[in-house]
Structures are given as C-alpha cells and as structure tokens.
GROMACS .gro file of C-alpha atoms in nm:
model
  465
    1MET     CA    1  -3.433   4.547  -3.619
    2ASN     CA    2  -3.539   4.319  -3.901
    3ALA     CA    3  -3.681   4.507  -4.195
    4ASN     CA    4  -3.836   4.441  -4.531
    5ASN     CA    5  -3.621   4.604  -4.793
    6SER     CA    6  -3.775   4.899  -4.976
    7SER     CA    7  -3.490   4.971  -5.211
    8ARG     CA    8  -3.643   4.899  -5.548
    9THR     CA    9  -3.758   5.118  -5.831
   10GLY     CA   10  -4.021   4.914  -6.006
   11ASP     CA   11  -3.862   4.569  -6.027
   12THR     CA   12  -3.501   4.692  -6.030
   13LEU     CA   13  -3.283   4.705  -5.723
   14ASN     CA   14  -3.083   5.028  -5.710
   15PRO     CA   15  -2.720   4.949  -5.807
   16PHE     CA   16  -2.576   5.119  -5.500
   17VAL     CA   17  -2.807   4.930  -5.264
   18ALA     CA   18  -2.738   4.604  -5.451
   19GLN     CA   19  -2.366   4.665  -5.407
   20HIS     CA   20  -2.404   4.702  -5.028
   21GLN     CA   21  -2.711   4.483  -4.981
   22THR     CA   22  -2.569   4.279  -4.693
   23GLU     CA   23  -2.500   4.597  -4.494
   24VAL     CA   24  -2.813   4.800  -4.574
   25ILE     CA   25  -3.157   4.788  -4.410
   26GLY     CA   26  -3.324   4.967  -4.701
   27LEU     CA   27  -3.417   5.299  -4.859
   28LEU     CA   28  -3.665   5.558  -4.737
   29SER     CA   29  -3.764   5.837  -4.976
   30GLY     CA   30  -3.988   6.133  -4.910
   31PHE     CA   31  -4.011   6.502  -4.842
   32ASP     CA   32  -3.791   6.632  -4.564
   33ARG     CA   33  -3.848   7.007  -4.540
   34LEU     CA   34  -4.145   7.175  -4.708
   35ARG     CA   35  -4.195   7.551  -4.711
   36PHE     CA   36  -4.539   7.655  -4.832
   37LYS     CA   37  -4.626   8.011  -4.926
   38GLY     CA   38  -4.977   8.150  -4.897
   39CYS     CA   39  -5.050   8.473  -5.079
   40LEU     CA   40  -5.334   8.685  -5.213
   41PRO     CA   41  -5.212   8.711  -5.574
   42GLN     CA   42  -5.458   8.980  -5.679
   43LEU     CA   43  -5.310   9.218  -5.420
   44TYR     CA   44  -4.980   9.219  -5.607
   45TRP     CA   45  -5.140   9.442  -5.872
   46PRO     CA   46  -5.145   9.814  -5.781
   47GLN     CA   47  -5.475   9.851  -5.972
   48THR     CA   48  -5.632   9.589  -5.742
   49MET     CA   49  -5.509   9.778  -5.437
   50GLU     CA   50  -5.682  10.090  -5.569
   51ALA     CA   51  -6.001   9.889  -5.617
   52TYR     CA   52  -5.960   9.749  -5.264
   53LEU     CA   53  -5.951  10.098  -5.114
   54ASN     CA   54  -6.249  10.205  -5.325
   55VAL     CA   55  -6.459   9.915  -5.194
   56LYS     CA   56  -6.351  10.005  -4.837
   57GLY     CA   57  -6.445  10.369  -4.902
   58LEU     CA   58  -6.093  10.492  -4.828
   59LEU     CA   59  -5.881  10.762  -4.993
   60PHE     CA   60  -5.512  10.723  -5.073
   61LYS     CA   61  -5.429  10.955  -4.784
   62ASP     CA   62  -5.604  10.711  -4.547
   63PHE     CA   63  -5.396  10.409  -4.655
   64LYS     CA   64  -5.107  10.453  -4.412
   65GLU     CA   65  -5.332  10.478  -4.107
   66PHE     CA   66  -5.549  10.191  -4.234
   67ALA     CA   67  -5.245   9.964  -4.289
   68GLN     CA   68  -5.093  10.051  -3.950
   69ASN     CA   69  -5.422   9.976  -3.777
   70LEU     CA   70  -5.432   9.630  -3.938
   71THR     CA   71  -5.074   9.565  -3.828
   72GLU     CA   72  -5.154   9.655  -3.467
   73ARG     CA   73  -5.464   9.437  -3.470
   74ILE     CA   74  -5.266   9.142  -3.610
   75LYS     CA   75  -5.012   9.188  -3.330
   76ALA     CA   76  -5.288   9.204  -3.069
   77ALA     CA   77  -5.445   8.887  -3.212
   78SER     CA   78  -5.107   8.708  -3.203
   79VAL     CA   79  -5.055   8.801  -2.838
   80ARG     CA   80  -5.411   8.690  -2.760
   81ILE     CA   81  -5.354   8.348  -2.922
   82ALA     CA   82  -5.049   8.294  -2.699
   83GLU     CA   83  -5.238   8.408  -2.386
   84LEU     CA   84  -5.537   8.180  -2.451
   85ALA     CA   85  -5.301   7.881  -2.492
   86GLY     CA   86  -5.103   7.976  -2.181
   87ARG     CA   87  -4.786   8.005  -2.386
   88PRO     CA   88  -4.529   8.289  -2.406
   89PHE     CA   89  -4.517   8.571  -2.658
   90ARG     CA   90  -4.163   8.698  -2.710
   91TYR     CA   91  -4.044   8.997  -2.909
   92LEU     CA   92  -3.701   8.927  -3.060
   93PRO     CA   93  -3.476   9.232  -3.114
   94SER     CA   94  -3.284   9.058  -3.394
   95CYS     CA   95  -3.428   8.877  -3.695
   96LEU     CA   96  -3.115   8.656  -3.695
   97THR     CA   97  -3.224   8.480  -3.374
   98ARG     CA   98  -3.293   8.112  -3.446
   99LYS     CA   99  -3.659   8.069  -3.361
  100GLU     CA  100  -3.654   7.690  -3.387
  101THR     CA  101  -3.381   7.675  -3.123
  102LEU     CA  102  -3.598   7.882  -2.888
  103ALA     CA  103  -3.896   7.657  -2.964
  104ARG     CA  104  -3.700   7.341  -2.884
  105GLU     CA  105  -3.579   7.495  -2.558
  106LEU     CA  106  -3.941   7.567  -2.460
  107ILE     CA  107  -4.042   7.210  -2.550
  108GLN     CA  108  -3.771   7.068  -2.324
  109LYS     CA  109  -3.826   7.318  -2.044
  110ASP     CA  110  -4.205   7.276  -2.024
  111GLN     CA  111  -4.215   6.907  -2.129
  112LEU     CA  112  -4.461   6.981  -2.409
  113GLU     CA  113  -4.620   6.703  -2.611
  114GLU     CA  114  -4.876   6.884  -2.826
  115GLY     CA  115  -5.014   7.228  -2.905
  116LEU     CA  116  -4.877   7.581  -2.929
  117ILE     CA  117  -4.516   7.615  -2.817
  118GLY     CA  118  -4.488   7.992  -2.833
  119VAL     CA  119  -4.527   8.301  -3.052
  120PHE     CA  120  -4.226   8.510  -3.155
  121GLY     CA  121  -4.237   8.856  -3.307
  122CYS     CA  122  -3.959   9.044  -3.487
  123VAL     CA  123  -3.901   9.302  -3.757
  124GLU     CA  124  -3.779   9.149  -4.085
  125PRO     CA  125  -3.738   9.257  -4.449
  126CYS     CA  126  -4.043   9.215  -4.672
  127ARG     CA  127  -4.204   9.323  -4.997
  128THR     CA  128  -4.487   9.560  -4.918
  129TYR     CA  129  -4.683   9.855  -5.058
  130PHE     CA  130  -4.573  10.216  -5.049
  131LEU     CA  131  -4.755  10.524  -5.178
  132CYS     CA  132  -4.520  10.707  -5.413
  133GLY     CA  133  -4.566  11.024  -5.613
  134ASN     CA  134  -4.549  11.014  -5.993
  135ARG     CA  135  -4.387  11.331  -6.125
  136GLN     CA  136  -4.533  11.286  -6.471
  137THR     CA  137  -4.893  11.224  -6.375
  138LYS     CA  138  -4.875  11.434  -6.056
  139ARG     CA  139  -5.061  11.156  -5.876
  140LEU     CA  140  -4.997  10.910  -5.596
  141GLU     CA  141  -4.942  10.549  -5.701
  142PHE     CA  142  -4.905  10.217  -5.522
  143LYS     CA  143  -4.569  10.044  -5.563
  144ILE     CA  144  -4.443   9.719  -5.413
  145GLN     CA  145  -4.094   9.777  -5.277
  146THR     CA  146  -3.857   9.624  -5.025
  147GLY     CA  147  -3.920   9.742  -4.673
  148LYS     CA  148  -3.945   9.616  -4.317
  149CYS     CA  149  -4.237   9.518  -4.100
  150GLN     CA  150  -4.330   9.299  -3.805
  151HIS     CA  151  -4.357   8.926  -3.862
  152PHE     CA  152  -4.507   8.675  -3.622
  153TYR     CA  153  -4.394   8.314  -3.586
  154PHE     CA  154  -4.634   8.056  -3.441
  155TYR     CA  155  -4.450   7.737  -3.339
  156TYR     CA  156  -4.649   7.419  -3.278
  157LEU     CA  157  -4.619   7.057  -3.187
  158HIS     CA  158  -4.895   6.979  -3.432
  159ARG     CA  159  -5.102   6.665  -3.381
  160GLU     CA  160  -5.045   6.557  -3.743
  161PHE     CA  161  -4.734   6.739  -3.864
  162GLY     CA  162  -4.520   6.744  -3.549
  163LEU     CA  163  -4.285   7.039  -3.499
  164MET     CA  164  -4.383   7.313  -3.746
  165HIS     CA  165  -4.436   7.686  -3.767
  166LEU     CA  166  -4.635   7.956  -3.945
  167ARG     CA  167  -4.481   8.294  -4.033
  168LEU     CA  168  -4.721   8.586  -4.082
  169GLN     CA  169  -4.633   8.917  -4.246
  170SER     CA  170  -4.832   9.194  -4.078
  171ARG     CA  171  -4.850   9.437  -4.374
  172PHE     CA  172  -5.002   9.422  -4.722
  173PRO     CA  173  -5.007   9.186  -4.907
  174PHE     CA  174  -5.002   8.971  -4.587
  175VAL     CA  175  -4.785   8.682  -4.708
  176VAL     CA  176  -4.794   8.363  -4.501
  177GLN     CA  177  -4.535   8.085  -4.488
  178ILE     CA  178  -4.588   7.743  -4.330
  179CYS     CA  179  -4.286   7.517  -4.275
  180LEU     CA  180  -4.328   7.145  -4.214
  181ASN     CA  181  -4.098   6.842  -4.195
  182GLY     CA  182  -4.198   6.523  -4.374
  183ARG     CA  183  -4.007   6.301  -4.132
  184GLU     CA  184  -4.196   6.455  -3.840
  185TRP     CA  185  -4.521   6.371  -4.017
  186LEU     CA  186  -4.403   6.013  -4.077
  187ARG     CA  187  -4.316   5.970  -3.709
  188GLY     CA  188  -4.677   6.040  -3.618
  189GLN     CA  189  -4.798   5.793  -3.880
  190LEU     CA  190  -4.563   5.521  -3.753
  191ASP     CA  191  -4.694   5.575  -3.400
  192LEU     CA  192  -5.051   5.556  -3.531
  193TYR     CA  193  -4.984   5.221  -3.702
  194GLN     CA  194  -4.771   5.097  -3.411
  195MET     CA  195  -4.454   5.044  -3.615
  196SER     CA  196  -4.132   5.049  -3.415
  197TYR     CA  197  -3.846   5.274  -3.520
  198ALA     CA  198  -3.535   5.457  -3.405
  199LYS     CA  199  -3.530   5.830  -3.489
  200LYS     CA  200  -3.256   6.087  -3.435
  201GLU     CA  201  -3.331   6.448  -3.522
  202ASN     CA  202  -3.494   6.440  -3.868
  203CYS     CA  203  -3.392   6.093  -3.987
  204PHE     CA  204  -3.474   5.733  -3.906
  205THR     CA  205  -3.180   5.506  -3.830
  206ALA     CA  206  -3.392   5.188  -3.808
  207LEU     CA  207  -3.744   5.080  -3.902
  208SER     CA  208  -3.932   4.761  -3.819
  209HIS     CA  209  -4.096   4.761  -4.164
  210VAL     CA  210  -3.923   4.971  -4.429
  211ALA     CA  211  -4.169   4.891  -4.709
  212GLY     CA  212  -4.462   4.983  -4.483
  213ALA     CA  213  -4.293   5.309  -4.382
  214GLN     CA  214  -4.238   5.393  -4.750
  215ARG     CA  215  -4.606   5.332  -4.826
  216LEU     CA  216  -4.698   5.571  -4.545
  217MET     CA  217  -4.450   5.827  -4.675
  218ASP     CA  218  -4.607   5.807  -5.020
  219LYS     CA  219  -4.952   5.877  -4.869
  220GLN     CA  220  -4.825   6.223  -4.781
  221LEU     CA  221  -4.876   6.309  -5.149
  222GLU     CA  222  -5.248   6.232  -5.115
  223ILE     CA  223  -5.305   6.497  -4.847
  224ASP     CA  224  -5.552   6.772  -4.935
  225TRP     CA  225  -5.289   7.039  -4.882
  226PRO     CA  226  -5.505   7.350  -4.944
  227GLN     CA  227  -5.754   7.228  -4.682
  228LYS     CA  228  -5.484   7.148  -4.423
  229LEU     CA  229  -5.296   7.473  -4.482
  230ASN     CA  230  -5.614   7.679  -4.464
  231GLU     CA  231  -5.696   7.517  -4.128
  232ILE     CA  232  -5.357   7.620  -3.991
  233LEU     CA  233  -5.404   7.969  -4.141
  234ARG     CA  234  -5.745   8.021  -3.976
  235GLN     CA  235  -5.606   7.909  -3.642
  236ASN     CA  236  -5.329   8.171  -3.644
  237HIS     CA  237  -5.455   8.454  -3.865
  238PRO     CA  238  -5.806   8.547  -3.743
  239LEU     CA  239  -5.804   8.869  -3.949
  240ALA     CA  240  -5.768   8.678  -4.279
  241PRO     CA  241  -6.146   8.662  -4.353
  242GLU     CA  242  -6.179   9.037  -4.290
  243ILE     CA  243  -5.884   9.118  -4.517
  244CYS     CA  244  -6.013   8.892  -4.796
  245GLN     CA  245  -6.381   8.996  -4.773
  246PRO     CA  246  -6.389   9.329  -4.970
  247LEU     CA  247  -6.287   9.164  -5.300
  248GLY     CA  248  -6.380   8.803  -5.218
  249LEU     CA  249  -6.016   8.692  -5.217
  250GLN     CA  250  -5.872   8.362  -5.097
  251TYR     CA  251  -5.520   8.247  -5.021
  252PHE     CA  252  -5.338   8.059  -5.296
  253TRP     CA  253  -5.086   7.799  -5.177
  254SER     CA  254  -4.757   7.712  -5.345
  255ALA     CA  255  -4.452   7.511  -5.242
  256GLU     CA  256  -4.179   7.775  -5.240
  257GLU     CA  257  -3.908   7.528  -5.141
  258SER     CA  258  -3.897   7.151  -5.110
  259GLU     CA  259  -3.628   6.914  -4.987
  260TYR     CA  260  -3.682   6.553  -5.092
  261ALA     CA  261  -3.447   6.305  -4.924
  262THR     CA  262  -3.357   5.945  -4.999
  263ASP     CA  263  -3.198   5.779  -4.696
  264VAL     CA  264  -2.986   5.465  -4.725
  265MET     CA  265  -3.007   5.312  -4.378
  266PHE     CA  266  -2.703   5.102  -4.289
  267LYS     CA  267  -2.722   4.835  -4.019
  268SER     CA  268  -2.429   4.988  -3.833
  269PRO     CA  269  -2.202   5.295  -3.866
  270LYS     CA  270  -1.884   5.101  -3.957
  271PRO     CA  271  -1.958   5.012  -4.323
  272LEU     CA  272  -2.072   5.367  -4.400
  273GLN     CA  273  -1.767   5.516  -4.230
  274GLU     CA  274  -1.543   5.294  -4.444
  275ILE     CA  275  -1.692   5.393  -4.779
  276TYR     CA  276  -1.802   5.754  -4.717
  277PRO     CA  277  -1.459   5.914  -4.782
  278LEU     CA  278  -1.451   5.728  -5.115
  279LEU     CA  279  -1.800   5.846  -5.204
  280VAL     CA  280  -1.708   6.208  -5.125
  281ARG     CA  281  -1.392   6.187  -5.335
  282HIS     CA  282  -1.577   6.024  -5.623
  283ALA     CA  283  -1.859   6.281  -5.614
  284ILE     CA  284  -1.636   6.586  -5.609
  285THR     CA  285  -1.378   6.462  -5.863
  286SER     CA  286  -1.586   6.253  -6.104
  287PHE     CA  287  -1.925   6.423  -6.130
  288SER     CA  288  -1.881   6.683  -6.403
  289SER     CA  289  -2.125   6.961  -6.487
  290ALA     CA  290  -2.288   6.733  -6.744
  291GLU     CA  291  -2.347   6.465  -6.479
  292VAL     CA  292  -2.501   6.720  -6.243
  293MET     CA  293  -2.738   6.827  -6.522
  294ARG     CA  294  -2.837   6.463  -6.581
  295PHE     CA  295  -2.901   6.406  -6.212
  296LEU     CA  296  -3.141   6.703  -6.206
  297GLY     CA  297  -3.326   6.590  -6.516
  298HIS     CA  298  -3.171   6.814  -6.782
  299ARG     CA  299  -3.091   6.688  -7.129
  300VAL     CA  300  -2.725   6.669  -7.223
  301ALA     CA  301  -2.590   6.665  -7.580
  302ALA     CA  302  -2.478   6.335  -7.734
  303HIS     CA  303  -2.113   6.436  -7.700
  304GLY     CA  304  -2.160   6.433  -7.321
  305LYS     CA  305  -2.070   6.795  -7.262
  306VAL     CA  306  -2.272   7.097  -7.157
  307ARG     CA  307  -2.416   7.277  -7.457
  308GLY     CA  308  -2.254   7.607  -7.549
  309THR     CA  309  -2.594   7.778  -7.532
  310PHE     CA  310  -2.638   7.690  -7.163
  311GLU     CA  311  -2.653   8.014  -6.961
  312GLY     CA  312  -2.697   7.880  -6.608
  313GLU     CA  313  -2.441   7.820  -6.336
  314ILE     CA  314  -2.330   7.480  -6.204
  315VAL     CA  315  -2.128   7.464  -5.881
  316SER     CA  316  -2.001   7.167  -5.677
  317ASP     CA  317  -1.861   7.226  -5.330
  318LEU     CA  318  -1.767   7.064  -5.001
  319LYS     CA  319  -1.870   7.186  -4.659
  320GLN     CA  320  -1.766   7.063  -4.317
  321ARG     CA  321  -2.077   7.030  -4.101
  322PRO     CA  322  -2.102   6.931  -3.732
  323GLU     CA  323  -2.206   6.579  -3.838
  324GLY     CA  324  -1.945   6.543  -4.113
  325LEU     CA  325  -1.859   6.636  -4.470
  326ARG     CA  326  -2.132   6.743  -4.715
  327VAL     CA  327  -2.110   6.742  -5.096
  328LYS     CA  328  -2.345   6.976  -5.282
  329HIS     CA  329  -2.404   7.029  -5.653
  330SER     CA  330  -2.606   7.341  -5.744
  331LEU     CA  331  -2.772   7.414  -6.076
  332ASN     CA  332  -2.928   7.759  -6.081
  333ALA     CA  333  -3.157   7.769  -5.776
  334ASN     CA  334  -3.189   7.389  -5.744
  335SER     CA  335  -2.940   7.144  -5.593
  336ILE     CA  336  -2.863   6.784  -5.506
  337LYS     CA  337  -2.643   6.699  -5.210
  338MET     CA  338  -2.505   6.403  -5.019
  339TYR     CA  339  -2.411   6.372  -4.654
  340ASP     CA  340  -2.393   6.119  -4.373
  341LYS     CA  341  -2.638   6.154  -4.085
  342GLN     CA  342  -2.624   6.008  -3.737
  343GLY     CA  343  -2.336   5.780  -3.835
  344SER     CA  344  -2.537   5.512  -4.016
  345VAL     CA  345  -2.756   5.698  -4.269
  346LEU     CA  346  -2.638   5.810  -4.613
  347ARG     CA  347  -2.871   6.084  -4.734
  348VAL     CA  348  -2.907   6.210  -5.091
  349GLU     CA  349  -3.134   6.513  -5.107
  350THR     CA  350  -3.278   6.717  -5.394
  351THR     CA  351  -3.383   7.075  -5.321
  352ILE     CA  352  -3.615   7.248  -5.567
  353ASN     CA  353  -3.667   7.623  -5.558
  354ARG     CA  354  -3.704   7.686  -5.933
  355THR     CA  355  -3.974   7.458  -6.067
  356ARG     CA  356  -3.961   7.588  -6.425
  357ASP     CA  357  -3.652   7.374  -6.485
  358PHE     CA  358  -3.879   7.066  -6.473
  359ARG     CA  359  -4.182   6.945  -6.670
  360VAL     CA  360  -4.518   6.786  -6.588
  361TYR     CA  361  -4.762   6.621  -6.828
  362ARG     CA  362  -5.076   6.833  -6.791
  363GLU     CA  363  -5.338   7.039  -6.965
  364LYS     CA  364  -5.274   7.403  -7.047
  365GLN     CA  365  -5.413   7.657  -6.803
  366THR     CA  366  -5.459   8.013  -6.926
  367GLY     CA  367  -5.595   8.182  -6.611
  368PRO     CA  368  -5.408   8.292  -6.298
  369HIS     CA  369  -5.250   8.008  -6.101
  370GLY     CA  370  -5.420   7.739  -6.306
  371ARG     CA  371  -5.771   7.807  -6.176
  372SER     CA  372  -5.931   7.874  -6.515
  373LYS     CA  373  -6.068   7.610  -6.751
  374SER     CA  374  -5.809   7.415  -6.949
  375ASP     CA  375  -5.800   7.353  -7.322
  376GLY     CA  376  -5.826   6.975  -7.262
  377LYS     CA  377  -5.501   6.896  -7.444
  378LYS     CA  378  -5.219   6.741  -7.240
  379ALA     CA  379  -4.852   6.803  -7.313
  380TRP     CA  380  -4.523   6.833  -7.126
  381ARG     CA  381  -4.544   7.177  -6.970
  382ILE     CA  382  -4.354   7.375  -6.706
  383LEU     CA  383  -4.384   7.239  -6.351
  384ARG     CA  384  -4.581   7.483  -6.138
  385LYS     CA  385  -4.504   7.588  -5.781
  386GLY     CA  386  -4.866   7.538  -5.681
  387VAL     CA  387  -4.944   7.243  -5.455
  388VAL     CA  388  -5.135   7.090  -5.748
  389ASP     CA  389  -4.798   6.976  -5.890
  390LEU     CA  390  -4.650   6.858  -5.559
  391LYS     CA  391  -4.678   6.491  -5.657
  392ARG     CA  392  -4.481   6.549  -5.977
  393ARG     CA  393  -4.221   6.743  -5.779
  394ALA     CA  394  -4.176   6.437  -5.559
  395GLU     CA  395  -4.136   6.216  -5.867
  396VAL     CA  396  -3.861   6.423  -6.028
  397SER     CA  397  -3.682   6.466  -5.692
  398ARG     CA  398  -3.686   6.093  -5.619
  399ALA     CA  399  -3.563   6.013  -5.971
  400ALA     CA  400  -3.275   6.260  -5.923
  401ASN     CA  401  -3.177   6.099  -5.591
  402LEU     CA  402  -3.181   5.748  -5.737
  403ARG     CA  403  -2.974   5.855  -6.039
  404TYR     CA  404  -2.719   6.002  -5.800
  405LEU     CA  405  -2.708   5.685  -5.589
  406SER     CA  406  -2.664   5.473  -5.903
  407ALA     CA  407  -2.368   5.689  -6.007
  408LEU     CA  408  -2.210   5.637  -5.664
  409SER     CA  409  -2.204   5.261  -5.728
  410ALA     CA  410  -1.902   5.320  -5.954
  411THR     CA  411  -1.692   5.327  -5.637
  412ALA     CA  412  -1.679   4.949  -5.611
  413GLY     CA  413  -1.387   4.913  -5.371
  414LYS     CA  414  -1.443   4.955  -5.002
  415ILE     CA  415  -1.077   4.969  -4.903
  416PRO     CA  416  -0.846   5.230  -5.060
  417LEU     CA  417  -0.545   5.102  -5.258
  418PHE     CA  418  -0.294   5.244  -5.009
  419GLN     CA  419  -0.447   5.025  -4.736
  420TRP     CA  420  -0.406   4.713  -4.952
  421ALA     CA  421  -0.045   4.806  -5.027
  422GLU     CA  422   0.036   4.899  -4.668
  423GLU     CA  423   0.149   4.548  -4.572
  424VAL     CA  424   0.406   4.511  -4.856
  425CYS     CA  425   0.539   4.860  -4.783
  426LYS     CA  426   0.663   4.756  -4.439
  427PRO     CA  427   1.024   4.626  -4.395
  428LEU     CA  428   1.058   4.284  -4.227
  429ARG     CA  429   1.313   4.020  -4.125
  430ARG     CA  430   1.329   3.677  -4.286
  431GLU     CA  431   1.569   3.402  -4.173
  432GLY     CA  432   1.758   3.654  -3.967
  433ARG     CA  433   1.811   3.892  -4.256
  434ALA     CA  434   1.650   4.234  -4.305
  435VAL     CA  435   1.429   4.257  -4.615
  436ARG     CA  436   1.352   4.601  -4.744
  437ALA     CA  437   0.998   4.718  -4.809
  438LEU     CA  438   0.850   4.740  -5.157
  439ASN     CA  439   0.729   5.085  -5.260
  440PRO     CA  440   0.515   5.062  -5.576
  441TRP     CA  441   0.514   5.443  -5.608
  442SER     CA  442   0.893   5.483  -5.628
  443PRO     CA  443   1.046   5.494  -5.982
  444GLU     CA  444   1.285   5.205  -5.911
  445ASP     CA  445   1.026   4.967  -5.771
  446ALA     CA  446   0.774   5.069  -6.035
  447ALA     CA  447   1.028   4.974  -6.305
  448LEU     CA  448   1.089   4.639  -6.132
  449LEU     CA  449   0.718   4.561  -6.114
  450GLN     CA  450   0.678   4.660  -6.478
  451ALA     CA  451   0.963   4.432  -6.579
  452ILE     CA  452   0.846   4.119  -6.399
  453ASN     CA  453   0.496   4.164  -6.541
  454ARG     CA  454   0.615   4.154  -6.905
  455GLY     CA  455   0.421   3.907  -7.117
  456GLU     CA  456   0.717   3.697  -7.243
  457PHE     CA  457   0.783   3.565  -6.894
  458LYS     CA  458   0.451   3.381  -6.917
  459ILE     CA  459   0.603   3.181  -7.203
  460ASN     CA  460   0.973   3.148  -7.117
  461GLY     CA  461   0.955   3.173  -6.740
  462PHE     CA  462   1.126   3.426  -6.516
  463ARG     CA  463   1.505   3.393  -6.471
  464ASN     CA  464   1.742   3.577  -6.243
  465ARG     CA  465   1.939   3.725  -6.535
   0.00000   0.00000   0.00000
C-alpha cells in the first residue's frame, strides 16, 4: 500500500526512520493497552464506612449480612445481564484461567460481530473491609485488608472500543476495572472513515494513509473518558446507583496502567529481520542505566552517570517470546521495551504504572482527586493517575519512545562485520595454486594487516622486503 509518511516530530524526521526511510512506511503512535480503575475513594476511609452504615440504619453486627446480600445481588444481576443478551455465564474454578482466550473462542465459535460475548465469574484476591476488634478500645473497627471475593468479568465486542472487558469486585469498596485496546479503537475509526489497512492481532502492518491514521489516533485523547466509562459501568453494574446513593458518592476514574506504543511499519519483513539482531545487541549492551533514565524522562547528572542519591532500581533484560526476542528496560514500576511484531513491525512501547515519576504543567489542587478549586498558579507538578492527565501521559510516553528510536539509529550498519569478512576468510584456487584464507582475527594475520597499513608505505611504497 502507498502511504503518507507520519514519522516526524514537529519538522524533524526521526533519525531512525530517516536512516531506513526507503524501507519504512511510517510511524504510528498511540495507546495500546489502557487499564482504567473506577473507585469510590471516600469508602477507603473507615470513618466513612461507619457513616455509611449510620445512614443505612445498620449496626456493626449487621454489616456481614448486609455485605453478603449485596454480593449475591451483584451475582444475580450479572447472570441476568448474560441471560438477557443470550450469552453464557461461566463460573471459573481458577482465577488463573485466561478470560480473554475464552472470549476469543466464543467470538470464533458463535461468529460474533458486536455486543456481549460472555460473563465470567471467579474468586480472586482483593482489598476489602473486615470488622476487627480493638483490644485497647474494646470496640469493633473497620479495616481494609487483603481477602478474597467473587469478581465478574463482562467481555464485549464494543461498537466503539472493540474487544474490551469490565471487571467488577462484588464486595466493598466495589472496585471496577475497564480494559481497552487503543488499536482496537483505531480499527473502528479506520472502518468509519473507509481507510484501508492490514491488521494482525493488535498492530497494523500496513495503512493506506499513515498521517490520517495518526490524526485519528490522536483524537483518542479528546474522548470524554469519564462519560464513556460511566456508560459502560451503568450497563454492567446496575447496583452502582443504590450503593452510591446513601452518601451521594460517584465513581472516580484513573488510568492504573497505560501502554503507549510507537510502531515502525516496514514495507516487508526482510529489512527488519536483517537489522533486528543488531538492534537487540545494541540495546542490551549499550544502553546503560543513565540512558534508560533519559529515555523515561529523568534528569541525569552532567557526568553522565546515575546520581549516588538515586534509590530506585533499573533493570534491563531479554525475553524470548513466541513472536521473537523482546528487550525491556524497567525503572521502578515503569518500563520501555522493544520487540518485533508480525515480522514487519518494530514496536517501542512505554508502560506507565507510577505516574509520580513524571510532571505536568498544571494548577495546584488541594482537594481529593483534584476536584476542589485550584490556587490559579501553574507550575510543574506531579503527574496524576486521574484521566484528567491522560493527554500528558501520552506526551511523555511518545517522547520516551522517540528518544529510544533515535538512540537505536547509532547502529548504522545493516550487515554484521563477520558477514563482510566472510568472503576473504574462504580459501580459493588461483592459477591452479591453492591460496589460503585470510583470518583478520588470528594474531598472525592481524600483525600482517597492521604492518601493511603503516603510514610510511603511503610515502615510500610497499616492497616485498
């Protein structure tokens, strides 16, 4: 496919793309996996839980029965949602079962194109409330501790977001997670605007208009995420209004984890296959801890080394995946990685779990989750997990990916040295006589090559003696 190149940052062509311009279709940058978390933050305070029970007219001794009743009603509602849609509800005996695999099997089996795929239930670890006795006060108190409870997974082929799911915790404080894939969303947008493409799994191997696809990808940042997420919540958690009503609560949405990928789309697999081993070697041997910090937006001292006061952990590792070899550099809970996908796509991907390592230029917010009035003064402050800072998260992730790609351009050669030297290392026959091979790595031949390359021979010429 012919494509307009979308490989520039401002007016500058990325050095890596410039180096391989004749072999590359272009770049596509945007969110890959997004995991949103919906919570009722006030319910994380034991005092608020006491107030909640007071408003409901319940005693501490009634809490267990009250909570169990809500859990059973949430389960009944989940089963009912599946029944109304004519889709299966399955209880999974192990929380290790891959739900997405089951969902994809149902899609293929029933030839689904849109709507609910199925609902899965299983018992998983969670943070929930327990009533514990206080020996000093001789009273019962609420404490959030690790426990287990039923969770319900609602898998959809969503009209806008494609394959996605919602995970609902059935006990206080009723945490919700919604997982989406940015490439799935883009596929729907490309269909809407009638752009042709080739897609394999979660990456595009060809696009009819790369610049147009990038503009669509950037529009993802303009989505009213709280509105969209609340719509999905209401569809799958009918008890939410009842749970929120006593104290007038509402779900607060944050991006718990984001994966932002920059894909270099090659015209064919061959050029990527030739250079990828060199890129892996360069990344694992040349990118020091200081370089990893620079990629992920951290300041490094002028001497180019990690400061002695740094208390985090930086790890680089290789992993053999079904598709190939993956390089990953981790800094605390964030990471940047590189791998080849579907033979012709080089992907660099930044994963952010800990947003406080980054900054956003914003006003100061003193209330919970930035919902109070600001002081009106802007400064570089800690990046928040809330969806309000999702655009800035995309900016820092994209910048990290492009810095990484630029650093990869240091591997200028496409063919390793041993392949260039392979021809002269083979013995041959000339005029009926055997001529031995030259081995530049042997001490004798290395000395010979060093001798004939001495500077005085340029002046006096090279003689047999």
